[in-house]
Coordinates of C-alpha atoms in Angstrom, one line a residue:
M1 CA -12.2 16.6 -17.6
V2 CA -11.1 13.7 -15.3
S3 CA -13.2 13.3 -12.2
L4 CA -12.3 11.5 -9.0
E5 CA -14.8 10.2 -6.5
I6 CA -13.8 8.8 -3.1
K7 CA -15.9 5.8 -2.2
N8 CA -14.1 5.2 1.2
I9 CA -10.8 6.1 2.6
D10 CA -8.8 5.8 5.8
E11 CA -5.1 5.9 6.7
R12 CA -4.4 2.4 5.2
E13 CA -6.9 1.7 2.5
G14 CA -8.8 3.6 -0.1
N15 CA -11.4 3.0 -2.9
F16 CA -11.7 5.6 -5.6
I17 CA -13.7 6.0 -8.8
F18 CA -11.9 7.6 -11.7
K19 CA -14.1 8.8 -14.6
K20 CA -13.2 10.1 -18.1
I21 CA -9.6 8.8 -17.8
D22 CA -7.6 6.7 -20.2
R23 CA -6.6 3.2 -19.2
S24 CA -2.9 4.0 -19.8
I25 CA -3.0 6.8 -17.2
I26 CA -4.7 4.7 -14.6
N27 CA -2.2 1.9 -15.1
A28 CA 0.7 4.4 -15.0
L29 CA -0.6 5.5 -11.5
R30 CA -0.7 1.9 -10.4
R31 CA 2.9 1.3 -11.6
I32 CA 4.2 4.5 -10.0
L33 CA 2.7 3.6 -6.7
I34 CA 4.4 0.2 -6.8
S35 CA 7.8 1.3 -8.0
D36 CA 8.4 5.1 -8.0
V37 CA 7.3 6.5 -4.6
P38 CA 10.3 6.6 -2.2
S39 CA 10.3 4.5 1.0
Y40 CA 12.6 3.9 3.9
C41 CA 14.1 0.7 5.3
L42 CA 17.1 -0.5 7.1
D43 CA 19.6 -1.4 4.4
T44 CA 22.9 -1.8 6.2
I45 CA 23.0 -3.9 9.4
N46 CA 25.9 -4.3 11.7
L47 CA 25.2 -7.4 13.7
R48 CA 27.3 -7.6 16.9
K49 CA 25.5 -10.4 18.7
N50 CA 22.8 -12.9 17.8
N51 CA 22.3 -16.2 19.7
S52 CA 18.6 -16.5 18.9
Y53 CA 17.2 -19.5 17.0
M54 CA 17.1 -17.3 13.9
N55 CA 20.4 -17.3 12.1
D56 CA 22.1 -14.1 11.0
D57 CA 21.0 -14.1 7.4
F58 CA 17.4 -14.7 8.1
L59 CA 17.3 -12.1 10.9
S60 CA 19.0 -9.5 8.7
H61 CA 16.6 -10.2 5.8
R62 CA 13.5 -10.0 8.0
I63 CA 14.6 -6.7 9.6
G64 CA 15.4 -5.3 6.2
L65 CA 11.8 -5.7 5.1
I66 CA 10.3 -3.6 7.9
P67 CA 9.1 -0.2 6.6
F68 CA 10.0 3.0 8.5
C69 CA 8.2 6.3 8.4
F70 CA 8.9 9.9 9.4
L71 CA 6.9 11.3 12.3
S72 CA 6.7 14.5 10.3
E73 CA 7.1 14.2 6.5
K74 CA 10.7 15.1 5.4
E75 CA 11.3 15.3 1.6
S76 CA 14.8 16.7 2.2
F77 CA 16.3 13.3 3.4
R78 CA 18.9 12.0 1.0
N79 CA 21.2 8.9 0.8
Q80 CA 24.9 9.1 1.6
E81 CA 25.9 9.0 -2.1
E82 CA 23.7 12.1 -2.7
C83 CA 25.2 14.1 0.2
K84 CA 28.1 16.4 0.0
C85 CA 29.7 14.9 3.1
I86 CA 32.6 12.4 3.0
D87 CA 31.9 9.7 5.5
G88 CA 28.2 10.2 6.2
C89 CA 26.5 12.8 8.4
Q90 CA 23.2 13.1 10.3
K91 CA 21.6 14.6 7.3
C92 CA 22.1 11.4 5.2
M93 CA 22.4 8.7 7.8
I94 CA 19.6 7.7 10.3
K95 CA 20.7 4.9 12.6
F96 CA 18.6 2.5 14.8
H97 CA 19.8 0.2 17.5
L98 CA 18.2 -3.0 18.7
N99 CA 19.7 -4.3 21.9
I100 CA 17.5 -6.8 23.8
K101 CA 18.2 -9.7 26.1
N102 CA 15.7 -12.2 27.6
E103 CA 16.6 -12.6 31.3
T104 CA 13.3 -14.2 32.2
D105 CA 12.1 -17.8 32.1
T106 CA 9.4 -17.1 29.6
I107 CA 9.6 -16.6 25.8
C108 CA 10.3 -12.9 24.9
P109 CA 8.9 -11.7 21.6
V110 CA 11.0 -9.0 19.8
Y111 CA 9.0 -6.4 17.9
S112 CA 10.0 -3.7 15.4
N113 CA 9.0 -1.0 18.0
D114 CA 11.9 -2.3 20.1
F115 CA 14.2 -0.4 17.8
K116 CA 15.6 2.8 19.2
Q117 CA 16.7 5.7 17.0
E118 CA 20.2 7.2 17.5
E119 CA 19.9 10.9 18.4
N120 CA 19.5 13.0 15.2
P121 CA 18.6 16.7 15.3
F122 CA 17.2 16.7 11.7
Y123 CA 15.0 13.6 11.4
T124 CA 12.8 11.5 13.7
M125 CA 11.6 8.2 12.4
K126 CA 9.9 5.1 13.7
P127 CA 9.0 1.6 12.4
I128 CA 5.4 1.4 11.1
S129 CA 2.8 0.0 13.4
F130 CA -0.9 -0.9 13.1
P131 CA -4.0 -0.4 15.2
L132 CA -4.3 -4.1 15.8
F133 CA -0.5 -4.5 16.4
P134 CA 0.6 -1.5 18.3
K135 CA 4.0 -3.0 19.0
G136 CA 4.7 -3.3 15.3
I137 CA 6.0 -6.3 13.4
M138 CA 7.2 -9.3 15.3
I139 CA 10.8 -10.0 14.3
C140 CA 11.6 -13.2 16.3
K141 CA 11.3 -14.7 19.8
L142 CA 14.1 -15.1 22.4
D143 CA 14.4 -17.9 24.8
K144 CA 16.0 -17.5 28.2
D145 CA 19.5 -15.9 28.1
Q146 CA 19.2 -15.3 24.3
S147 CA 20.0 -11.8 23.0
I148 CA 20.3 -9.6 19.9
D149 CA 22.5 -6.6 19.5
L150 CA 22.7 -4.7 16.2
T151 CA 22.7 -1.4 14.5
G152 CA 21.0 -0.6 11.2
T153 CA 21.2 2.4 8.8
I154 CA 18.1 3.8 7.0
R155 CA 18.2 4.1 3.3
K156 CA 15.7 5.7 0.9
G157 CA 14.9 3.5 -2.0
Y158 CA 12.3 2.7 -4.6
G159 CA 10.2 -0.3 -5.4
R160 CA 11.9 -0.7 -8.8
E161 CA 15.2 -1.5 -6.9
H162 CA 13.7 -4.0 -4.4
A163 CA 10.2 -4.9 -3.3
K164 CA 11.0 -3.9 0.3
W165 CA 10.9 -0.2 -0.8
S166 CA 7.4 -0.5 -2.4
C167 CA 5.0 1.8 -0.4
V168 CA 1.9 -0.3 -1.2
S169 CA 0.8 -3.6 0.0
T170 CA -1.4 -3.9 -3.1
T171 CA -3.0 -1.6 -5.7
S172 CA -5.3 -2.5 -8.5
Y173 CA -8.0 -1.2 -10.8
Q174 CA -11.0 -2.6 -12.7
E175 CA -13.4 -1.4 -15.3
I176 CA -16.7 -0.2 -14.0
L177 CA -19.5 -2.1 -15.9
T178 CA -22.7 -0.6 -17.3
I179 CA -25.6 -3.0 -16.6
K180 CA -28.9 -2.5 -18.4
N181 CA -32.1 -4.4 -18.4
Q182 CA -33.2 -5.0 -22.0
E183 CA -36.7 -6.3 -21.1
K184 CA -39.2 -3.6 -20.3
D185 CA -41.9 -5.8 -18.8
L186 CA -40.8 -8.2 -16.1
N187 CA -43.3 -10.2 -14.1
E188 CA -42.8 -10.8 -10.4
T189 CA -41.4 -14.3 -10.8
L190 CA -38.7 -13.1 -13.2
R191 CA -37.7 -10.2 -11.0
K192 CA -37.5 -12.5 -8.0
N193 CA -35.3 -15.0 -9.8
L194 CA -33.1 -12.3 -11.2
I195 CA -32.6 -10.7 -7.7
Q196 CA -31.8 -14.1 -6.1
S197 CA -29.4 -15.1 -9.0
C198 CA -26.9 -12.3 -8.2
P199 CA -24.3 -13.3 -5.6
V200 CA -23.3 -9.7 -4.9
N201 CA -26.8 -8.3 -4.7
I202 CA -26.7 -5.7 -7.5
F203 CA -30.4 -6.1 -8.2
S204 CA -33.3 -5.1 -6.0
E205 CA -37.0 -4.3 -6.3
D206 CA -38.5 -0.9 -5.8
N207 CA -42.3 -0.4 -6.1
G208 CA -42.7 -3.3 -8.4
S209 CA -39.8 -2.3 -10.7
L210 CA -36.3 -3.6 -11.1
K211 CA -33.5 -1.4 -9.6
I212 CA -29.8 -1.8 -10.4
N213 CA -27.4 -0.7 -7.6
N214 CA -23.6 -0.6 -7.2
E215 CA -22.6 -1.7 -10.7
D216 CA -18.9 -1.5 -9.6
R217 CA -19.5 -4.6 -7.4
C218 CA -20.3 -6.8 -10.5
I219 CA -18.0 -9.9 -10.8
E220 CA -19.2 -10.8 -14.2
C221 CA -20.5 -14.2 -13.3
F222 CA -23.4 -13.7 -15.8
Q223 CA -25.9 -15.7 -13.8
C224 CA -28.4 -12.9 -14.3
K225 CA -28.4 -13.6 -18.1
D226 CA -29.9 -17.0 -17.4
H227 CA -33.1 -15.4 -16.4
V228 CA -33.4 -12.0 -18.1
D229 CA -31.9 -10.3 -21.1
I230 CA -29.3 -8.2 -19.3
S231 CA -26.7 -6.1 -21.1
I232 CA -23.3 -5.9 -19.4
E233 CA -20.8 -3.6 -21.1
N234 CA -17.3 -2.6 -20.1
S235 CA -16.5 1.1 -19.6
N236 CA -13.3 2.3 -21.3
D237 CA -12.9 5.4 -19.3
S238 CA -14.3 4.7 -15.8
F239 CA -12.4 2.6 -13.3
L240 CA -12.6 1.5 -9.7
F241 CA -9.2 2.0 -8.2
F242 CA -8.1 0.3 -5.0
L243 CA -5.0 1.3 -2.9
E244 CA -3.6 -0.2 0.3
S245 CA -0.6 1.5 1.9
N246 CA 2.0 -0.5 3.8
G247 CA 2.1 2.2 6.4
T248 CA 4.9 4.4 5.1
Y249 CA 2.4 7.1 4.0
E250 CA -1.3 7.7 4.5
V251 CA -3.4 6.7 1.5
K252 CA -4.3 10.3 0.6
N253 CA -0.7 11.4 0.6
L254 CA 0.4 8.3 -1.3
L255 CA -2.1 9.1 -4.1
K256 CA -1.1 12.7 -4.2
K257 CA 2.6 11.7 -4.5
S258 CA 1.8 9.3 -7.4
I259 CA -0.1 12.0 -9.3
Q260 CA 2.8 14.5 -8.7
I261 CA 5.4 12.0 -10.0
L262 CA 3.2 11.2 -13.1
R263 CA 2.9 14.9 -13.8
K264 CA 6.7 15.3 -13.6
K265 CA 7.2 12.4 -16.0
I266 CA 4.8 13.8 -18.5
N267 CA 6.4 17.2 -18.4
F268 CA 9.8 15.7 -18.8
Y269 CA 8.8 13.9 -22.0
I270 CA 7.0 17.1 -23.3
D271 CA 10.2 19.1 -22.7
Q272 CA 12.3 16.4 -24.6
S273 CA 10.0 16.4 -27.6

């Protein structure tokens, strides 16, 4: 039975320990998180005015990379080509406006939170923001009398189409190592040298005996082997899994979605066989 232990988690980052799981499954979760969880960005931009120092192409490209999120999760949103309407409706089109002009003598930064959503009775979205950057992502800066006026349309996409739709900043896994001391009798000098040799402080002393802590922190530098006969073995079914969200979803929801998608994929291939 697969077991999952949460080492630490918040809205943006999470560290998990998976045990009794095959490497192919843990790698499938990683790939799904990168490429198969839906995300939302401005994909079509109607640029009416831009006399900033950033040219139209650069400005549009930068805006297109900004992730957006629903204030309340909406799985019913669909793109225009998936909708039954003809020319687009409020169920398949969410529009944002950016209309800002610098009328002061100082430099005016433009942030993603300066986008205003066009009224929509079905969906409410906003650009992502961060605790350290409550105004969101800086887009550009406007000098005196410079202005930007544009409208953008949200599109749901997947990381396999373009990296801007990937929901994760990074995700990775590593094998959890099993570290054992092969020497039963260690004198005080050897214990001290061994403890000092480890750059990540895995070893400690407890009542005159050697103690091994936090094996998942091992970086396999093997400096400990220079002092004592230490056995370091890779585990084939236990992994430390790291996940960092780009802000589209909370980490706990992102992991749930990836597991649900993996289950659907497995069931699909079972039905086809």
